Coordinates of C-alpha atoms in Angstrom, one line a residue:
D205 CA 46.7 126.0 -27.2
D206 CA 50.1 127.5 -27.1
V207 CA 49.1 130.0 -24.3
D208 CA 50.4 129.4 -20.8
I209 CA 49.0 132.4 -19.0
W210 CA 45.5 133.9 -19.4
V211 CA 44.7 137.4 -18.0
A212 CA 41.0 138.5 -18.1
N213 CA 38.8 141.0 -16.3
F214 CA 35.5 140.1 -14.7
A215 CA 33.5 141.3 -17.7
T216 CA 35.3 138.9 -20.0
V217 CA 34.9 135.9 -17.7
R218 CA 31.2 136.6 -17.3
N219 CA 30.8 136.4 -21.1
P220 CA 29.1 133.0 -21.7
E221 CA 31.1 132.1 -24.8
M222 CA 34.4 133.0 -23.2
L223 CA 33.5 131.2 -19.9
K224 CA 32.5 128.1 -21.9
A225 CA 35.9 128.1 -23.7
L226 CA 37.8 128.6 -20.5
T227 CA 36.0 125.8 -18.6
R228 CA 37.0 123.3 -21.3
R229 CA 40.6 123.6 -20.0
R230 CA 42.2 122.6 -16.8
F231 CA 44.4 125.1 -15.0
D232 CA 47.3 124.6 -12.7
I233 CA 46.3 127.8 -10.8
V234 CA 43.5 130.4 -10.9
V235 CA 44.0 133.7 -9.2
V236 CA 41.2 136.2 -8.5
D237 CA 42.3 139.7 -7.7
E238 CA 39.8 142.2 -6.1
A239 CA 38.0 139.1 -4.7
T240 CA 35.4 141.3 -3.1
K241 CA 33.8 141.4 -6.5
I242 CA 32.9 137.7 -6.1
K243 CA 31.6 138.1 -2.5
S244 CA 28.0 137.3 -3.6
P245 CA 27.3 133.6 -4.4
T246 CA 24.4 134.6 -6.7
S247 CA 26.3 137.3 -8.8
Q248 CA 27.4 136.6 -12.3
S249 CA 31.0 137.2 -11.4
G250 CA 30.7 134.9 -8.4
K251 CA 29.2 132.1 -10.4
A252 CA 31.8 132.4 -13.2
A253 CA 34.7 132.3 -10.7
M254 CA 33.2 129.1 -9.2
K255 CA 33.2 127.4 -12.5
L256 CA 36.8 128.3 -13.1
S257 CA 37.6 127.2 -9.5
E258 CA 36.3 123.7 -10.4
R259 CA 38.9 123.5 -13.2
A260 CA 41.9 124.5 -11.1
Q261 CA 44.4 122.5 -9.1
H262 CA 45.4 125.5 -7.0
R263 CA 43.4 128.7 -6.3
I264 CA 44.2 132.0 -4.7
A265 CA 41.8 134.9 -3.8
M266 CA 43.3 138.3 -3.2
T267 CA 41.5 141.4 -1.8
G268 CA 42.2 144.5 0.1
S269 CA 38.9 144.3 1.9
L270 CA 37.6 140.9 2.7
S271 CA 34.4 142.1 4.3
A272 CA 32.9 144.9 2.2
K273 CA 29.5 144.7 3.8
D274 CA 29.8 142.4 6.8
C275 CA 31.6 139.2 7.7
L276 CA 29.2 137.1 5.6
D277 CA 31.1 138.4 2.6
A278 CA 34.0 136.1 3.5
W279 CA 32.3 132.9 2.5
N280 CA 32.3 133.1 -1.3
P281 CA 36.0 134.1 -1.7
F282 CA 37.0 131.2 0.6
Y283 CA 34.7 128.8 -1.1
F284 CA 36.4 129.8 -4.4
A285 CA 39.8 129.1 -2.8
D286 CA 39.1 125.7 -1.1
R287 CA 35.6 124.5 -2.0
G288 CA 34.3 124.7 1.5
E289 CA 37.3 123.3 3.5
T290 CA 37.7 126.5 5.6
L291 CA 34.1 127.6 5.9
D292 CA 30.9 125.5 5.2
A293 CA 30.5 123.8 1.9
R294 CA 27.1 125.4 1.6
Y295 CA 26.4 129.2 2.0
V296 CA 23.0 128.6 3.7
D297 CA 24.7 126.5 6.4
F298 CA 27.4 129.1 6.9
R299 CA 24.8 131.9 7.1
A300 CA 22.6 130.0 9.5
E301 CA 25.6 129.5 11.9
F302 CA 26.9 133.1 11.9
A303 CA 23.8 135.2 11.1
T304 CA 20.3 135.8 12.3
P305 CA 17.3 136.3 9.8
I306 CA 15.3 139.5 10.0
R307 CA 11.9 139.4 8.4
I308 CA 11.3 142.6 6.4
S309 CA 8.0 141.5 4.7
E310 CA 6.2 138.4 3.7
H311 CA 8.7 137.8 0.8
Q312 CA 11.8 139.6 2.1
T313 CA 14.4 138.5 4.7
M314 CA 17.6 140.2 5.7
W315 CA 20.5 138.5 7.5
R316 CA 22.4 140.2 10.2
P317 CA 25.7 138.7 11.7
K318 CA 25.3 137.4 15.2
K319 CA 27.0 139.2 18.0
G320 CA 30.7 138.2 18.1
A321 CA 30.6 136.5 14.6
E322 CA 33.7 138.3 13.5
R323 CA 35.7 137.2 16.5
R324 CA 34.5 133.6 16.0
L325 CA 35.5 133.6 12.3
A326 CA 38.9 135.3 12.8
P327 CA 40.8 132.2 14.0
I328 CA 39.2 130.0 11.3
I329 CA 40.1 132.4 8.5
S330 CA 43.6 133.1 9.8
R331 CA 44.5 129.4 9.4
R332 CA 44.1 129.6 5.6
S333 CA 45.0 133.2 4.8
V334 CA 48.0 135.5 4.7
R335 CA 47.6 139.2 5.4
V336 CA 50.1 141.7 3.8
R337 CA 49.8 145.3 4.9
L338 CA 50.9 148.0 2.6
E339 CA 52.8 149.8 5.2
D340 CA 54.8 146.7 6.0
C341 CA 56.0 146.2 2.4
V342 CA 56.4 149.7 1.0
D343 CA 57.9 152.8 2.5
L344 CA 55.2 155.5 1.9
P345 CA 54.7 159.0 3.3
P346 CA 52.1 159.3 6.0
A347 CA 48.3 159.3 5.2
T348 CA 45.9 161.4 7.3
T349 CA 42.1 161.1 7.5
V350 CA 40.5 164.5 8.0
V351 CA 36.8 165.1 8.8
R352 CA 35.4 168.5 8.1
R353 CA 31.9 169.0 9.6
V354 CA 29.5 171.2 7.7
L355 CA 26.5 172.8 9.4
M356 CA 23.4 172.3 7.4
T357 CA 21.0 175.1 6.6
T358 CA 17.5 175.4 8.1
E359 CA 16.1 174.3 4.7
Q360 CA 18.2 171.2 4.7
T361 CA 17.4 170.3 8.3
R362 CA 13.7 170.7 7.6
A363 CA 13.9 168.6 4.5
L364 CA 15.7 165.8 6.3
K365 CA 13.2 165.9 9.2
T366 CA 10.3 165.6 6.8
M367 CA 11.8 162.8 4.8
K368 CA 12.6 160.9 8.1
E369 CA 9.1 161.4 9.4
E370 CA 7.6 160.0 6.2
L371 CA 10.0 157.0 6.3
Y372 CA 9.0 156.3 9.9
A373 CA 5.3 156.6 9.2
E374 CA 5.6 154.0 6.4
L375 CA 7.6 151.7 8.5
E376 CA 5.0 151.8 11.2
G377 CA 2.4 151.0 8.7
Q378 CA 4.4 147.9 7.4
D379 CA 4.1 149.2 3.8
L380 CA 7.7 149.9 3.1
S381 CA 9.7 147.5 0.9
V382 CA 13.4 147.2 1.0
Q383 CA 13.7 149.0 -2.3
N384 CA 11.6 151.9 -1.0
Q385 CA 13.7 152.1 2.1
L386 CA 16.8 152.5 0.0
A387 CA 15.1 155.1 -2.1
K388 CA 14.3 157.1 1.0
L389 CA 17.8 156.7 2.3
A390 CA 19.1 158.0 -1.1
K391 CA 16.9 161.1 -0.7
L392 CA 18.4 161.7 2.8
R393 CA 21.9 161.5 1.3
Q394 CA 21.1 163.8 -1.6
I395 CA 19.7 166.5 0.7
T396 CA 23.0 166.7 2.6
G397 CA 24.8 167.5 -0.7
G398 CA 22.4 170.3 -1.6
Y399 CA 20.2 168.5 -4.1
V400 CA 17.2 166.2 -4.2
N401 CA 15.7 164.0 -7.0
I402 CA 11.9 164.2 -7.1
D403 CA 10.2 162.1 -9.7
G404 CA 13.4 162.1 -11.8
I405 CA 13.9 165.9 -11.6
W406 CA 16.9 167.2 -9.7
T407 CA 16.1 170.2 -7.5
Q408 CA 18.8 172.4 -6.1
L409 CA 18.3 173.7 -2.5
K410 CA 18.6 177.5 -2.1
T411 CA 22.0 177.3 -0.3
N412 CA 24.6 174.6 -0.2
P413 CA 27.0 174.8 2.8
K414 CA 28.9 171.7 1.7
M415 CA 29.8 173.2 -1.7
D416 CA 30.9 176.4 0.1
E417 CA 33.0 174.3 2.5
L418 CA 34.6 172.5 -0.4
E419 CA 35.5 175.9 -2.1
A420 CA 37.2 177.0 1.2
L421 CA 39.1 173.7 1.4
L422 CA 40.3 174.0 -2.2
E423 CA 41.5 177.6 -1.5
E424 CA 43.5 176.2 1.4
I425 CA 45.0 173.4 -0.8
G426 CA 45.9 175.8 -3.5
P427 CA 45.0 176.0 -7.2
E428 CA 48.1 174.2 -8.5
R429 CA 47.7 170.9 -6.6
K430 CA 45.6 168.1 -8.1
V431 CA 42.6 166.8 -6.1
I432 CA 40.1 164.0 -6.6
V433 CA 36.5 164.8 -5.5
W434 CA 34.3 161.7 -5.1
S435 CA 30.5 162.1 -5.5
E436 CA 27.7 159.6 -5.5
Y437 CA 25.2 161.6 -7.6
K438 CA 25.1 163.0 -11.2
A439 CA 23.6 166.3 -10.1
E440 CA 26.4 166.8 -7.6
I441 CA 29.0 165.9 -10.2
R442 CA 27.6 168.4 -12.8
A443 CA 27.4 171.1 -10.1
L444 CA 31.0 170.5 -9.0
L445 CA 32.2 170.7 -12.6
D446 CA 30.4 174.0 -13.1
R447 CA 31.4 175.5 -9.7
F448 CA 35.1 174.9 -10.1
K449 CA 35.7 175.6 -13.8
A450 CA 38.8 177.5 -12.8
R451 CA 40.5 174.2 -12.1
N452 CA 39.7 172.9 -15.6
P453 CA 38.0 169.8 -14.1
V454 CA 37.3 166.5 -15.8
A455 CA 34.8 163.7 -14.8
R456 CA 34.5 160.0 -14.7
Y457 CA 31.0 158.5 -14.1
G458 CA 28.3 156.4 -15.7
D459 CA 27.0 158.9 -18.2
I460 CA 30.4 159.4 -19.8
P461 CA 31.5 156.9 -22.5
K462 CA 34.5 154.7 -21.6
P463 CA 36.8 156.2 -24.3
K464 CA 36.0 159.7 -22.9
Q465 CA 36.6 158.6 -19.4
T466 CA 40.0 157.3 -20.4
E467 CA 40.8 160.6 -22.2
N468 CA 39.7 162.5 -19.0
F469 CA 42.0 160.3 -16.9
Q470 CA 45.0 161.0 -19.1
R471 CA 44.2 164.7 -19.1
F472 CA 44.1 164.8 -15.3
K473 CA 47.4 163.0 -15.3
N474 CA 49.3 165.0 -17.9
D475 CA 47.7 168.5 -18.1
P476 CA 49.1 170.8 -15.4
D477 CA 46.2 173.1 -15.8
C478 CA 43.7 170.3 -15.0
T479 CA 43.8 170.1 -11.3
M480 CA 40.5 168.4 -10.4
L481 CA 39.0 165.0 -11.2
V482 CA 35.3 164.5 -10.2
S483 CA 34.3 160.9 -10.1
H484 CA 31.9 158.3 -8.8
P485 CA 33.8 155.7 -6.8
A486 CA 32.5 152.9 -9.0
S487 CA 34.1 154.6 -12.1
S488 CA 37.6 155.3 -10.7
G489 CA 37.9 153.4 -7.4
H490 CA 39.6 150.3 -8.6
G491 CA 42.7 149.6 -10.6
L492 CA 43.9 153.1 -11.2
T493 CA 47.1 154.8 -9.9
M494 CA 46.8 158.5 -9.3
T495 CA 49.8 159.3 -7.2
W496 CA 50.3 162.7 -8.8
A497 CA 47.4 163.8 -6.6
R498 CA 47.6 163.7 -2.8
Y499 CA 44.1 164.8 -1.8
S500 CA 41.1 162.4 -1.9
I501 CA 38.0 164.4 -1.0
S502 CA 34.6 162.7 -0.3
Y503 CA 31.8 165.2 -1.1
S504 CA 29.1 162.6 -0.6
I505 CA 29.5 159.7 1.7
S506 CA 29.0 156.0 0.8
Y507 CA 28.0 153.1 3.0
D508 CA 30.1 150.7 0.8
Y509 CA 33.3 150.1 2.7
D510 CA 35.1 148.5 -0.3
Q511 CA 34.4 151.6 -2.4
D512 CA 35.5 153.9 0.4
Y513 CA 38.7 151.9 1.0
Q514 CA 39.6 151.6 -2.7
K515 CA 39.0 155.2 -3.7
N516 CA 41.5 156.5 -1.2
R517 CA 44.0 153.9 -2.3
R518 CA 44.2 155.5 -5.7
I519 CA 46.6 158.1 -4.3
Y520 CA 48.1 156.1 -1.4
R521 CA 50.1 153.5 -3.2
P522 CA 53.7 152.9 -4.4
G523 CA 55.0 155.9 -6.2
Q524 CA 53.4 158.5 -3.8
K525 CA 56.1 160.9 -2.7
H526 CA 54.0 163.2 -0.6
P527 CA 51.8 162.9 2.5
S528 CA 48.3 161.9 1.5
F529 CA 45.0 163.3 2.8
F530 CA 41.6 161.5 2.9
I531 CA 39.1 164.3 3.5
Y532 CA 35.4 163.8 4.3
L533 CA 32.8 166.5 4.2
L534 CA 30.1 165.5 6.7
A535 CA 26.8 167.4 7.0
V536 CA 25.8 168.0 10.7
T537 CA 23.0 169.7 12.5
D538 CA 23.3 172.1 15.4
D539 CA 21.4 169.7 17.5
R540 CA 23.8 167.1 18.9
K541 CA 21.0 164.7 19.8
H542 CA 20.2 164.1 16.1
R543 CA 22.8 162.6 13.8
T544 CA 22.7 163.1 10.0
V545 CA 22.8 160.4 7.4
D546 CA 26.4 161.6 6.6
Q547 CA 27.5 160.9 10.1
D548 CA 25.7 157.5 10.1
M549 CA 27.3 156.5 6.8
F550 CA 30.8 157.5 7.9
A551 CA 30.4 155.6 11.2
C552 CA 29.2 152.6 9.2
T553 CA 32.4 152.5 7.0
R554 CA 34.6 152.9 10.2
R555 CA 32.8 149.9 11.8
K556 CA 33.4 147.9 8.7
A557 CA 37.1 148.9 8.7
G558 CA 37.3 147.7 12.3
M559 CA 35.6 144.5 11.4
G560 CA 38.2 143.8 8.8
E561 CA 40.9 144.3 11.4
I562 CA 39.2 141.6 13.5
L563 CA 38.7 139.2 10.7
T564 CA 42.3 139.4 9.4
P565 CA 44.4 140.5 12.4
G566 CA 48.1 140.6 12.9
R567 CA 51.1 142.3 11.3
F568 CA 53.0 140.8 8.4
N569 CA 56.6 139.6 8.6
R570 CA 58.6 136.9 6.9
A571 CA 58.2 134.3 9.7
A572 CA 54.5 134.8 9.8
Y573 CA 54.3 134.5 6.0
E574 CA 56.3 131.2 5.9
A575 CA 54.3 129.8 8.8
A576 CA 51.0 130.7 7.1
V577 CA 52.1 129.3 3.8
G578 CA 53.0 126.1 5.6
R579 CA 49.5 125.8 6.9
L580 CA 47.9 126.1 3.5
S581 CA 46.9 122.8 2.0
S582 CA 47.9 121.8 -1.5
K583 CA 44.3 122.6 -2.7
T584 CA 44.5 126.3 -2.0

């Protein structure tokens, strides 16, 4: 009872007993950081945040990427903040206005934003939000995005073609569930990295041009400079750790216990001989500062824009004294008519980044901030 400020992570708030205790109280203000984590109205984090929202006089949602998947992600953070005053009070009504249903099967429906939905939402959202850009608040060295295209082998190209043909055949037969589509998509992504998981067994392809390209890149960077390599798959992470032993690498991903992950993080920070961290974006992409590194290298490509955005921001943040580089290794074919899954994934995240610019436009300055704050109601 003598506590004025409570600080909790999402896992704590999702705990039923803790949530029950918190919702017995009334709060002057509740702030959710990384609000993209409550973008789903049906998630445990989203539901817990809504219960706290009901008990607060004022509410603020903060995020670096409002629309991780598409513009429909904006509804739940705004509902948390103002209980439906900005967007519809019911998600189904909001979705019906700004999206179109796509029937996948008898029991599965996907929703795709209507054409121009982002531009329709932008003026609505801007009335009750303030955007603060990092570059307008902190003086940082420049950051450069670099794409290095890696020509796939004949073996990889053949494997990709076979997998795509099987996928198309099942689609035409109407037998493919959403889960199976994602499984096939995962296989396509694995092949570009030089591995494929068949019935739970990881198989290495004979040659791996992407790994060879990474080795050449690391030679250019130099052995003394610290780098972060992001990978989506366990087999890739294990192979990276084995291939680049000379850098004394450490890893952070799901199979490593949390205490060991923390130990690895500290070693990457403090040990000058440990110059490589290999991590899944979900394990190190949020909340960590790693400004002692200046190279963020994506070995495998994600379609999750929030993960892509956040992982690069581990090095590009206050305290960085050197130019930063966000490097993507994209597998390509020698046939320009056919794009690889790497190219599609990268283009997907670029589109989502552009969508965020549409949804939350404008540069930050003091006058804009004061004007925006003046528009906010006392309930937000």
